[in-house]
Coordinates of C-alpha atoms in Angstrom, one line a residue:
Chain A
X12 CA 157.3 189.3 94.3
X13 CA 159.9 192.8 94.1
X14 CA 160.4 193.8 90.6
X15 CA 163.7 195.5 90.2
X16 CA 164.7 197.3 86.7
X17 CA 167.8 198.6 85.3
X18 CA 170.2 196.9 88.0
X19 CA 173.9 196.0 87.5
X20 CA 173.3 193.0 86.5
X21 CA 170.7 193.9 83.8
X22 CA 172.9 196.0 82.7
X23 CA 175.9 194.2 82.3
X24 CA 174.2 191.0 81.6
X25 CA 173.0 192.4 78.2
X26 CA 176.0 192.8 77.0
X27 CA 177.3 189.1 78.2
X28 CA 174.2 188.0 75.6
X29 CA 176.0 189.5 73.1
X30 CA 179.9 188.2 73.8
X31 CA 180.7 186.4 70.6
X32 CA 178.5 188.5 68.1
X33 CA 179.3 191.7 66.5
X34 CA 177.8 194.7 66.8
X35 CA 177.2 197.1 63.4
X36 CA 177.3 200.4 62.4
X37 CA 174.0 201.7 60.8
X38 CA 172.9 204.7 59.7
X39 CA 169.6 203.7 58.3
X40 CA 166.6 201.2 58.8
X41 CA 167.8 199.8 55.6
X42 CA 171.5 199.2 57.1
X43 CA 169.9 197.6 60.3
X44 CA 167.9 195.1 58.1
X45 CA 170.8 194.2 56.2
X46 CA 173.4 193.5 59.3
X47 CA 170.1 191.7 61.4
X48 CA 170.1 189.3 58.3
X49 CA 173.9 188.7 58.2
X50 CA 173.4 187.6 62.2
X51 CA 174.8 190.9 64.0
X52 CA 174.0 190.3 67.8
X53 CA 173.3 194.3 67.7
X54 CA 173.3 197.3 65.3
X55 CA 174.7 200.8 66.1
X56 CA 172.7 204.2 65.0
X57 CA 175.0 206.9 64.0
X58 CA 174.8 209.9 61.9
X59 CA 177.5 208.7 59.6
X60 CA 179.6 206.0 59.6
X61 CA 183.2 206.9 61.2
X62 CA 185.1 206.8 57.8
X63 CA 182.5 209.4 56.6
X64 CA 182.8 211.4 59.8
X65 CA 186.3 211.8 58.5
X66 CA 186.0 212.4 55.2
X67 CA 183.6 215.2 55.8
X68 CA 184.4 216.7 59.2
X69 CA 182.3 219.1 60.8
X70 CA 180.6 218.5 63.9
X71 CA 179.4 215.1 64.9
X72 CA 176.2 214.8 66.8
X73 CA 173.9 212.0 67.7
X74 CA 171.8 210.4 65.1
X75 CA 168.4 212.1 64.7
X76 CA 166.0 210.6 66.6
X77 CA 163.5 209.7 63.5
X78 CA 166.2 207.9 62.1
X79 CA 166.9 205.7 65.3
X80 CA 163.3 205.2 66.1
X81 CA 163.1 203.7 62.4
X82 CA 166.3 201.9 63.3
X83 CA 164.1 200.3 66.4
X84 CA 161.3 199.5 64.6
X85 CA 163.1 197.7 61.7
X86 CA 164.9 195.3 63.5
X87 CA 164.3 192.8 66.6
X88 CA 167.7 192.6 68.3
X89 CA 169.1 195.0 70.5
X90 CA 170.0 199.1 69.0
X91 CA 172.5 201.2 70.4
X92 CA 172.7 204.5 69.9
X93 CA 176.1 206.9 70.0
X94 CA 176.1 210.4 72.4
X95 CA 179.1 212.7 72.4
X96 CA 181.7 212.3 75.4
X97 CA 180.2 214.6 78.3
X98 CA 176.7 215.3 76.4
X99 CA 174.2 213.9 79.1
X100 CA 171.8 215.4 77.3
X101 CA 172.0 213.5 73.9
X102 CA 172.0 210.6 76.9
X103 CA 168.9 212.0 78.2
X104 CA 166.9 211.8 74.9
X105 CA 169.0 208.4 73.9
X106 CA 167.1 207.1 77.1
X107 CA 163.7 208.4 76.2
X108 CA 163.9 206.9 72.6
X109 CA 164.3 203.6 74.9
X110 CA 167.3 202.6 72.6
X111 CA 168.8 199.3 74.2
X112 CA 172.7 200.8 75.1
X113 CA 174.1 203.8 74.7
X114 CA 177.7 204.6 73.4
X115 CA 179.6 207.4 75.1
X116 CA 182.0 207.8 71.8
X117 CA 185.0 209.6 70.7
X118 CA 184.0 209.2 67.3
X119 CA 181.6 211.9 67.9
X120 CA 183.0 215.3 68.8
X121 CA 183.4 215.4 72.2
X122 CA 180.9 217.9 74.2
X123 CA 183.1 218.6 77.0
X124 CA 186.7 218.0 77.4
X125 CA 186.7 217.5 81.4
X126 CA 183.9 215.5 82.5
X127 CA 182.3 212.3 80.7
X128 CA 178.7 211.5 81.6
X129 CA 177.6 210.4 85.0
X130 CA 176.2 206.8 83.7
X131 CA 174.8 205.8 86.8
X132 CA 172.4 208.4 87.1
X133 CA 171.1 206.9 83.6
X134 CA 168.3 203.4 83.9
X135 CA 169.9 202.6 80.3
X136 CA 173.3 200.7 79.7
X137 CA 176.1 202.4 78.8
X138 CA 179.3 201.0 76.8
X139 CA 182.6 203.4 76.6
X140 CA 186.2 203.1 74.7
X141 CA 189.2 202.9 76.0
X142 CA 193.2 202.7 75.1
X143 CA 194.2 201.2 78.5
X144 CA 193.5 199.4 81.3
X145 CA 193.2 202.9 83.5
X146 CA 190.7 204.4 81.3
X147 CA 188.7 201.2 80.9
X148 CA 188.1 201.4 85.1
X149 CA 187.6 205.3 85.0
X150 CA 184.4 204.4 82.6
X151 CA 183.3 201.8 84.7
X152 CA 183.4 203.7 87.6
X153 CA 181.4 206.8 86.4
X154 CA 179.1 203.9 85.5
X155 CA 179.7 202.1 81.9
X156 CA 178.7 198.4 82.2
X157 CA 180.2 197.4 79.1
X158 CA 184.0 198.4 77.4
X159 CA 185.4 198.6 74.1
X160 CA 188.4 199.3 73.2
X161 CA 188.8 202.1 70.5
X162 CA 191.0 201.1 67.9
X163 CA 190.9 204.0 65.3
X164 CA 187.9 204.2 63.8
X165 CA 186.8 204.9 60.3
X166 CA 190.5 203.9 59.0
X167 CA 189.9 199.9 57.9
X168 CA 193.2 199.9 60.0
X169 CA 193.4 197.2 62.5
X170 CA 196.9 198.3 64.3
X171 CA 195.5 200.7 66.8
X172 CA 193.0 198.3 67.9
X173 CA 195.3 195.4 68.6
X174 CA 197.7 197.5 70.2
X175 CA 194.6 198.9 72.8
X176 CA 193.6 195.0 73.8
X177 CA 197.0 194.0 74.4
X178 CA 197.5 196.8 76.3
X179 CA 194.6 196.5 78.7
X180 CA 195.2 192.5 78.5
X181 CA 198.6 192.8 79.4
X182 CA 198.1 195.6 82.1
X183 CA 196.0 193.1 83.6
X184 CA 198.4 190.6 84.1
X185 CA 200.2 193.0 85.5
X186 CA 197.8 193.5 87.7
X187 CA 196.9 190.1 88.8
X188 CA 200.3 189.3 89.9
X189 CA 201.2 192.5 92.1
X190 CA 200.9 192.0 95.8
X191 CA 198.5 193.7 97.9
X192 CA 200.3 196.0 99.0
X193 CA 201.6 197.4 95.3
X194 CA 197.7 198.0 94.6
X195 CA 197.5 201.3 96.2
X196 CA 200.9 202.6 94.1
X197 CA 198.9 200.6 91.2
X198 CA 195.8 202.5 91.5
X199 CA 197.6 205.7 91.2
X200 CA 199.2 205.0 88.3
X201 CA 196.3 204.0 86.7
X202 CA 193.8 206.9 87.8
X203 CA 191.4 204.4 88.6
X204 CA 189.6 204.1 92.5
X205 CA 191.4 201.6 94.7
X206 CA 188.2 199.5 95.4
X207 CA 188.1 198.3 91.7
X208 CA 191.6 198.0 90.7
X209 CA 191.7 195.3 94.1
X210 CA 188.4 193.8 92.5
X211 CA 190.0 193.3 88.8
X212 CA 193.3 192.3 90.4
X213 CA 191.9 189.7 92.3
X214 CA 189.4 188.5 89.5
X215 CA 192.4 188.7 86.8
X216 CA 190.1 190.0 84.6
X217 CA 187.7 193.2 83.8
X218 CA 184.2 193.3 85.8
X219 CA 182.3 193.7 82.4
X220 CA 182.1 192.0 79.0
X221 CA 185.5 193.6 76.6
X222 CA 184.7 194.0 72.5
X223 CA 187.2 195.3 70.3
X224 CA 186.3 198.2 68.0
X225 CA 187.9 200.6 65.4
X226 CA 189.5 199.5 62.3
X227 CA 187.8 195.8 61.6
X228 CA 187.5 195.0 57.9
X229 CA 187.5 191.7 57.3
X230 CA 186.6 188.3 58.6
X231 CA 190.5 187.6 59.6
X232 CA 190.3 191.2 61.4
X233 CA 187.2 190.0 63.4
X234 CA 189.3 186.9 64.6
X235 CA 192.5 188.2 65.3
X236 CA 190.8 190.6 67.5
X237 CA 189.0 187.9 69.4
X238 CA 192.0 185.8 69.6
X239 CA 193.8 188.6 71.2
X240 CA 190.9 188.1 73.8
X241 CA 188.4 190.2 72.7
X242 CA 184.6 189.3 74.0
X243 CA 183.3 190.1 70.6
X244 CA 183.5 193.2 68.4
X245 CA 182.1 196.6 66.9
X246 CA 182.6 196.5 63.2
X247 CA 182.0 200.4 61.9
X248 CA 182.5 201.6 58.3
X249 CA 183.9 198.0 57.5
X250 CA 180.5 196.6 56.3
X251 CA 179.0 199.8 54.7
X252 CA 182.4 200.9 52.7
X253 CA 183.0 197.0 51.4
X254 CA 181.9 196.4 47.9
X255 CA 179.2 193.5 49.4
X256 CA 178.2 194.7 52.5
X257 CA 176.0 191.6 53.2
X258 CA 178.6 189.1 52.3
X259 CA 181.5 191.3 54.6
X260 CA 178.7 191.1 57.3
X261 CA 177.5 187.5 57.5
X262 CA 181.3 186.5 56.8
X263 CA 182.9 188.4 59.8
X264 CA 179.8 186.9 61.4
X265 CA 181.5 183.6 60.9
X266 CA 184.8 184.5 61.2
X267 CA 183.8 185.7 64.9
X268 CA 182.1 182.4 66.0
X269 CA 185.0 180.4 64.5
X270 CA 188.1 183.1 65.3
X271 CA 190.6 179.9 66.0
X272 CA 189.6 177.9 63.1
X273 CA 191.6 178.8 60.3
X274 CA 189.8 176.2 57.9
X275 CA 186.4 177.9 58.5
X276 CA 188.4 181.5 58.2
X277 CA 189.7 180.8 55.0
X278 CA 186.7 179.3 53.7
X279 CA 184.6 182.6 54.7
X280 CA 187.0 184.8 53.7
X281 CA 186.4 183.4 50.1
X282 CA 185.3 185.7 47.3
X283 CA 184.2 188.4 49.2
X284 CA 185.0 191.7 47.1
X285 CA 186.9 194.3 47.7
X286 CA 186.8 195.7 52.0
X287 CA 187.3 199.0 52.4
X288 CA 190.6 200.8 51.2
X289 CA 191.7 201.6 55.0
X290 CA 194.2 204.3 55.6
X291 CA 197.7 204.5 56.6
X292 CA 198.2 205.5 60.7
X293 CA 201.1 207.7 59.1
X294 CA 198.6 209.4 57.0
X295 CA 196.7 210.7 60.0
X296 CA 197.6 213.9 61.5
X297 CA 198.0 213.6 65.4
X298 CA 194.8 216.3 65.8
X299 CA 192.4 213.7 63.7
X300 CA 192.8 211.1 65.5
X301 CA 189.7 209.7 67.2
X302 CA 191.5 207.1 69.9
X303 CA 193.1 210.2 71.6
X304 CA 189.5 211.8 72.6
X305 CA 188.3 211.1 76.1
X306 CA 190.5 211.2 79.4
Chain B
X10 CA 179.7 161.9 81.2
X11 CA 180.5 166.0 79.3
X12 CA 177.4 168.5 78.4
X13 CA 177.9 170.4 75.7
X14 CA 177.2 173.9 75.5
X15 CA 176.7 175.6 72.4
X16 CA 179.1 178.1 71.3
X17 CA 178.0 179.6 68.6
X18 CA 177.2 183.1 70.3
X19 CA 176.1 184.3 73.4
X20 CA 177.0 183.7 77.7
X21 CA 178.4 180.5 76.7
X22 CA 180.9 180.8 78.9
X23 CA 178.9 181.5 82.0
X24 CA 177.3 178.1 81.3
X25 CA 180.7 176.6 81.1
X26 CA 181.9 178.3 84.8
X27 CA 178.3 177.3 85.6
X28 CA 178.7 173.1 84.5
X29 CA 182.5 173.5 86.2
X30 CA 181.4 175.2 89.3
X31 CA 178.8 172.1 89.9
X32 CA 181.8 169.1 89.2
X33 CA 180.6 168.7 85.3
X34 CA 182.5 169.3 82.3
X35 CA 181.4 171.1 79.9
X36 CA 182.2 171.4 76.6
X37 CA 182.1 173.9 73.8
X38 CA 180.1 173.2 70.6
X39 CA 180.4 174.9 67.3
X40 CA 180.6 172.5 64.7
X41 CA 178.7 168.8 64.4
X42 CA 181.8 166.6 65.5
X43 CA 181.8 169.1 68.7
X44 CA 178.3 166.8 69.9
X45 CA 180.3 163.4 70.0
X46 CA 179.9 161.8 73.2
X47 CA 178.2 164.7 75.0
X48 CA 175.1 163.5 77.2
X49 CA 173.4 167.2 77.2
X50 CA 173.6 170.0 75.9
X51 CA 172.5 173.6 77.1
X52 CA 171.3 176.5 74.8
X53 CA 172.7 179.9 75.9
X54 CA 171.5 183.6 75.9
X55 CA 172.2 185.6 73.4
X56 CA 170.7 186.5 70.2
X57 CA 168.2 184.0 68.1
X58 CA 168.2 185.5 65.1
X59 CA 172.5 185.3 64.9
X60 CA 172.2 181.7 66.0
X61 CA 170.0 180.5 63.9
X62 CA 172.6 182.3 61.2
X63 CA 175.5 180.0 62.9
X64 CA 173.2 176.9 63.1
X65 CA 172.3 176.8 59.5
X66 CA 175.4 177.5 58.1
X67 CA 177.3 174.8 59.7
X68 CA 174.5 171.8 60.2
X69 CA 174.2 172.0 63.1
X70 CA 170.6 171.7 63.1
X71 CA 169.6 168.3 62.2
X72 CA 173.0 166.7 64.3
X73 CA 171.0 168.7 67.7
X74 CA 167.7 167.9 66.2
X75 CA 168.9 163.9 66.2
X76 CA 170.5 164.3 70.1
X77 CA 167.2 165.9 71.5
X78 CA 165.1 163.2 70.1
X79 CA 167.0 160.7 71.5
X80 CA 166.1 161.6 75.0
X81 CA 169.7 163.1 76.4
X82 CA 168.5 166.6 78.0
X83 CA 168.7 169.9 75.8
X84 CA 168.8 172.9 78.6
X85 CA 167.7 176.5 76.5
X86 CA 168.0 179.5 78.8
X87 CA 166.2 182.8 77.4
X88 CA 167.5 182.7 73.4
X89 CA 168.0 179.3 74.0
X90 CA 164.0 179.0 74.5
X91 CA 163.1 180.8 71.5
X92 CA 165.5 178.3 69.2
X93 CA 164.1 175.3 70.9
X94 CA 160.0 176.3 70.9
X95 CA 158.4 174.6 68.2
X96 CA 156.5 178.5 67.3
X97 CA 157.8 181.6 67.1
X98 CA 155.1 184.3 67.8
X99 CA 155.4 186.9 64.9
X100 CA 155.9 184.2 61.9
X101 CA 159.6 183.3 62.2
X102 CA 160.5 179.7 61.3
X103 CA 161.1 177.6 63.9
X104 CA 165.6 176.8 64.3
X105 CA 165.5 173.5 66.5
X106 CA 161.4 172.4 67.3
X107 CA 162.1 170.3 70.5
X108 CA 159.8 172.2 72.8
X109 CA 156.2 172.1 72.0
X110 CA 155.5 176.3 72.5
X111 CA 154.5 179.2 71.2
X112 CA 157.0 181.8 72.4
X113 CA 157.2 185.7 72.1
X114 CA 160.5 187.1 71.8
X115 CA 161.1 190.5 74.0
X116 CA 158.2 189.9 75.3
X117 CA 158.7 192.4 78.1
X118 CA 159.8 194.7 76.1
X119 CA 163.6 196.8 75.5
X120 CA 166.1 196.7 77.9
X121 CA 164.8 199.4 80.1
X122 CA 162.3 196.8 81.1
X123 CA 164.9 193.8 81.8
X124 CA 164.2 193.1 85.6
X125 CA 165.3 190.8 88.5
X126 CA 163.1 189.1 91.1
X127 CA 162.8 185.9 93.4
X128 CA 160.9 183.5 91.9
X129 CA 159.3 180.3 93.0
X130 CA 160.7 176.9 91.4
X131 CA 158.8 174.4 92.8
X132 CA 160.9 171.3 91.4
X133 CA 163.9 172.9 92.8
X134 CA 162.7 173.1 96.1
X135 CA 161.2 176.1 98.5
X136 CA 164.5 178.6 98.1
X137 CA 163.2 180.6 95.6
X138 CA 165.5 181.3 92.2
X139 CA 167.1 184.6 91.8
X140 CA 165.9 185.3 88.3
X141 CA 167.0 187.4 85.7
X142 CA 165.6 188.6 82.4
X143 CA 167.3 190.6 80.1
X144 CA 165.3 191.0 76.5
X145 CA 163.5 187.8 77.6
X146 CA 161.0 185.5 76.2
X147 CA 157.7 184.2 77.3
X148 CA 155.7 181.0 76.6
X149 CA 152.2 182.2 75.5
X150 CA 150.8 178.8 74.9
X151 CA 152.1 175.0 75.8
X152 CA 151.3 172.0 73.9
X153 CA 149.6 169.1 75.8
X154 CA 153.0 167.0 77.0
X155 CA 154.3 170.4 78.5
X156 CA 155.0 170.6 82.1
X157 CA 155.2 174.5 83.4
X158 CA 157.7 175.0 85.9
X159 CA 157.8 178.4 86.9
X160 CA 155.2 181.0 86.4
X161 CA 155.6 185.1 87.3
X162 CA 152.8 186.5 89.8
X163 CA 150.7 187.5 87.0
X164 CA 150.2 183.9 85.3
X165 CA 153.1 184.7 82.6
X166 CA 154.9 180.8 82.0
X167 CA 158.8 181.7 81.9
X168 CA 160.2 177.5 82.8
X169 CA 159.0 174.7 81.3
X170 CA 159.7 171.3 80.7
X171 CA 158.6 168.5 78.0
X172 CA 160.3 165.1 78.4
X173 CA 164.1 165.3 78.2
X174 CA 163.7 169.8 76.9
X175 CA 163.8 172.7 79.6
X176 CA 163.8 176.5 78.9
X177 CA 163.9 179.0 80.8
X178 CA 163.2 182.8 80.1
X179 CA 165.3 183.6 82.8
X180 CA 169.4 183.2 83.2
X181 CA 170.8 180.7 86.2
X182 CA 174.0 181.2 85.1
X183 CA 174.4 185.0 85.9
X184 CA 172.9 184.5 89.0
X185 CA 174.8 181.8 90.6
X186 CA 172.1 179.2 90.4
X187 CA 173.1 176.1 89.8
X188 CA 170.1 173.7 90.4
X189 CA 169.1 173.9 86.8
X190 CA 172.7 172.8 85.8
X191 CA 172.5 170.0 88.7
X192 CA 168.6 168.9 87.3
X193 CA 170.0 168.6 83.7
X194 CA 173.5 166.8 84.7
X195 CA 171.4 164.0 86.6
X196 CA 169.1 163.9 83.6
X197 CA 172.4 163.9 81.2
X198 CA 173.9 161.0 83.5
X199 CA 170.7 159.1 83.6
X200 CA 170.9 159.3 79.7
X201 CA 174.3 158.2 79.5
X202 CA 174.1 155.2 81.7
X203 CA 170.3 154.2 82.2
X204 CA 169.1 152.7 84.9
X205 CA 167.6 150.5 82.5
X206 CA 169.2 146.2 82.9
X207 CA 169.7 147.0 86.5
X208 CA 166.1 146.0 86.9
X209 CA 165.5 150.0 88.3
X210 CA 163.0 151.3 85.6
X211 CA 162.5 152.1 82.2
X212 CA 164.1 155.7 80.4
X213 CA 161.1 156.3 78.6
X214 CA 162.1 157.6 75.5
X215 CA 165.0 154.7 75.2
X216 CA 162.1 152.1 75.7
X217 CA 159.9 153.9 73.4
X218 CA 162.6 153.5 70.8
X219 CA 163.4 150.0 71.7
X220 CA 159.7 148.7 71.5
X221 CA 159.2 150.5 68.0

């Protein structure tokens, strides 16, 4: 009997487990306990959440790796663990840790502004944002086996996020109706190699699972995102900045499972406290914006 | 005759293209009044410990609980496994006790030890299964009315059957594999419309019940 580890399909299936679920931001084992409890599919080590990342500024890194062993050891479902774009290095010591996925993410400061990391040459999972349908094939073909898109993060703002699935939804209609021939023109245009864009034209759809991330913040958030066709989603600073983090959790939880229920939405969304106060797109100079980082 | 796949969380829709791609239809269960008139139903992957959230919170439990017992088949592939095993190694409670098992959850490990590999299936015939495990389970221990239906080289169970319950620590339905699907629609159909009257044989739970 052959043994093979760390294929395609081990890679990509892991994420398909998780379709329906969303994944949480944690900074501590204390975080991780609280969103296992409230049913998150997965939990996310970070230094700081994203809404801190912007309050502070400074340099973002990847967690310290005390922290995200403690993170593994506290809960039984799967932990990720964010790298900076281009910093195969963090990757490197991401994958010794043994952490579960790894997220290549513009909500840390980007390590190089040409290259992102060679995920193939990595045995652990990787999952990368995108804003469009041409960026969500670049990642996949430097390796990612898993896409979100990027939304804003950090802002409790949900517009830049719905605007990034449409746009990658809609760009693959578009893509599914061209003729064979337009492919090539197509492929151009989108930066992506010709091989794939004929793959996700002819399947109609992207070859790995699609969450939505950046800007989720409450149960009717979580849904409206999945509605919009969203495999599941990333919820950041929206648990840990709301009044009841636990209630926010297991309630999004909900709302995810039952995102085209509106009876079971309302009753979640119930008596939940305050989310987080969210800030205005308008209010964001163009040079602090995450969603732009990454090419 | 429909199978119900649960919904909740998970590769539920692989199950669905899965159920489709074999003639069957499928259909998706989150709520109680999702279970009327299904004949099955199949457990996905995915992760217990958010299921067991969804099952609770919506009562789901004792409306599954009340279809296994009745003898219609209850498929639960990886996840699916731990929520039907009657133990849980490590102390969690038990979500849906069908399957008379102690099982360990990541029992291999992270998911830098997920794997693939051929494995043999003897009820399914000589072609062996493409199987893959991604943060799978294993059966450490089987109660008496347990058959085992696939075992890895070194002894470990990952199939098994009791009565009308099958689990698997493995995923059919991201490998193409559809002889599961096809093993639990002819038990689903067989439930649904016993040969039972047509002087074939007896269902045994069905008879069981009727004789009580």
């Amino acid at each position: 009997m052959t043994v093979e580890t760390s294929t395609w399909a081990t890679k990509k299936g892991l994420a398909q487990m998780l379709k329906g679920g969303v994944i949480m931001d944690v900074v501590t084992p204390d975080h991780a306990r609280i969103a296992e409890d409230a049913g998150a599919v997965a939990v996310m080590a970070l230094e700081r959440v994203p809404a801190d990342i912007r309050a502070t500024g400074g340099v973002a890194r990847m967690s310290d790796p005390a922290m995200i062993e403690g993170i593994m050891a506290a809960v039984s479902i799967p932990v990720m663990a964010k790298a900076r774009i281009g910093h195969f290095v963090e990757a490197q010591i991401l994958e010794a840790l043994g952490v579960d996925y790894i997220d290549e993410s513009e909500v840390l400061t980007p390590a190089d502004e040409t290259n992102h990391i060679d995920k193939h040459a990595f045995k652990v999972p990787f999952v990368c944002g995108c804003r469009d349908l041409g960026e969500a094939l670049r990642r996949i073909s430097e390796g990612a086996a898993m896409i979100r898109t990027k939304g804003e993060a950090g802002t409790g703002n949900i517009v830049e996020a719905v605007r990034h699935i449409r746009t990658v939804n809609a760009e693959l209609r578009r893509l599914a109706s061209m003729r064979e021939d337009e492919l090539f023109v197509a492929a151009k245009e989108l930066r992506a190699p010709i091989e794939l864009v004929r793959e996700v034209a002819r399947a109609g759809a992207l070859p790995v699972v699609n969450f939505v991330a950046g800007g989720i913040a409450t149960p009717a958030d979580a849904a409206l995102a999945m509605q919009l066709g969203a495999d599941g989603v990333f919820v950041g600073s929206g648990i840990f900045k709301s009044e009841d983090p636990a209630r926010m959790a297991n309630a999004i939880v909900q709302a995810t499972t039952h995102f085209d229920n509106p009876k079971i939405l309302a009753e979640v969304s119930k008596g939940l406290g305050a989310a987080m106060r969210g800030i205005a797109m308008e209010a964001i100079p163009d040079a602090e914006r995450l969603a732009t980082r990454g090419w | 005759m429909k199978i119900g796949v649960l919904a909740v969380q998970g590769a539920f829709r692989e199950h669905m293209a899965t159920l489709a791609a074999i003639g069957v239809e499928g259909v998706e269960v989150r709520l109680p009044a999702d279970l009327d008139g299904v004949a099955g139903l199949i457990l996905p992957g995915g992760e217990s410990t958010t299921m067991r959230r969804l099952i609770d919170r919506w009562a789901l439990r004792e409306h599954i609980l009340e279809l296994g017992r009745s003898g219609a088949p209850i498929f639960g592939t990886c996840a699916g496994m731990i929520v039907l095993s009657t133990e849980i190694s490590g102390g969690e409670e038990p979500i849906l006790p069908l399957l008379h098992a102690v099982v360990e959850r990541n029992a291999f490990g992270r998911q830098l030890d997920s794997f693939e590999t051929e494995l043999q299936v003897p009820i399914l015939g000589d072609t062996p299964v493409h199987a893959i495990f991604i943060r799978a389970p294993i059966i450490e221990e089987i109660g008496p009315e347990v058959d085992v239906l696939a075992r890895l080289d070194d002894g470990r169970i990952v199939a098994v059957r009791e009565k009308n319950v099958i689990a698997t620590s493995f995923h059919p339905e991201l490998a193409g594999e559809t002889r599961f699907h096809r093993l639990v629609a002819t038990m689903a159909a067989e439930h649904a419309d016993p040969g039972e009257g047509s002087g074939r044989r007896p269902h045994p739970i069905r008879r069981a019940k009727a004789e009580s």
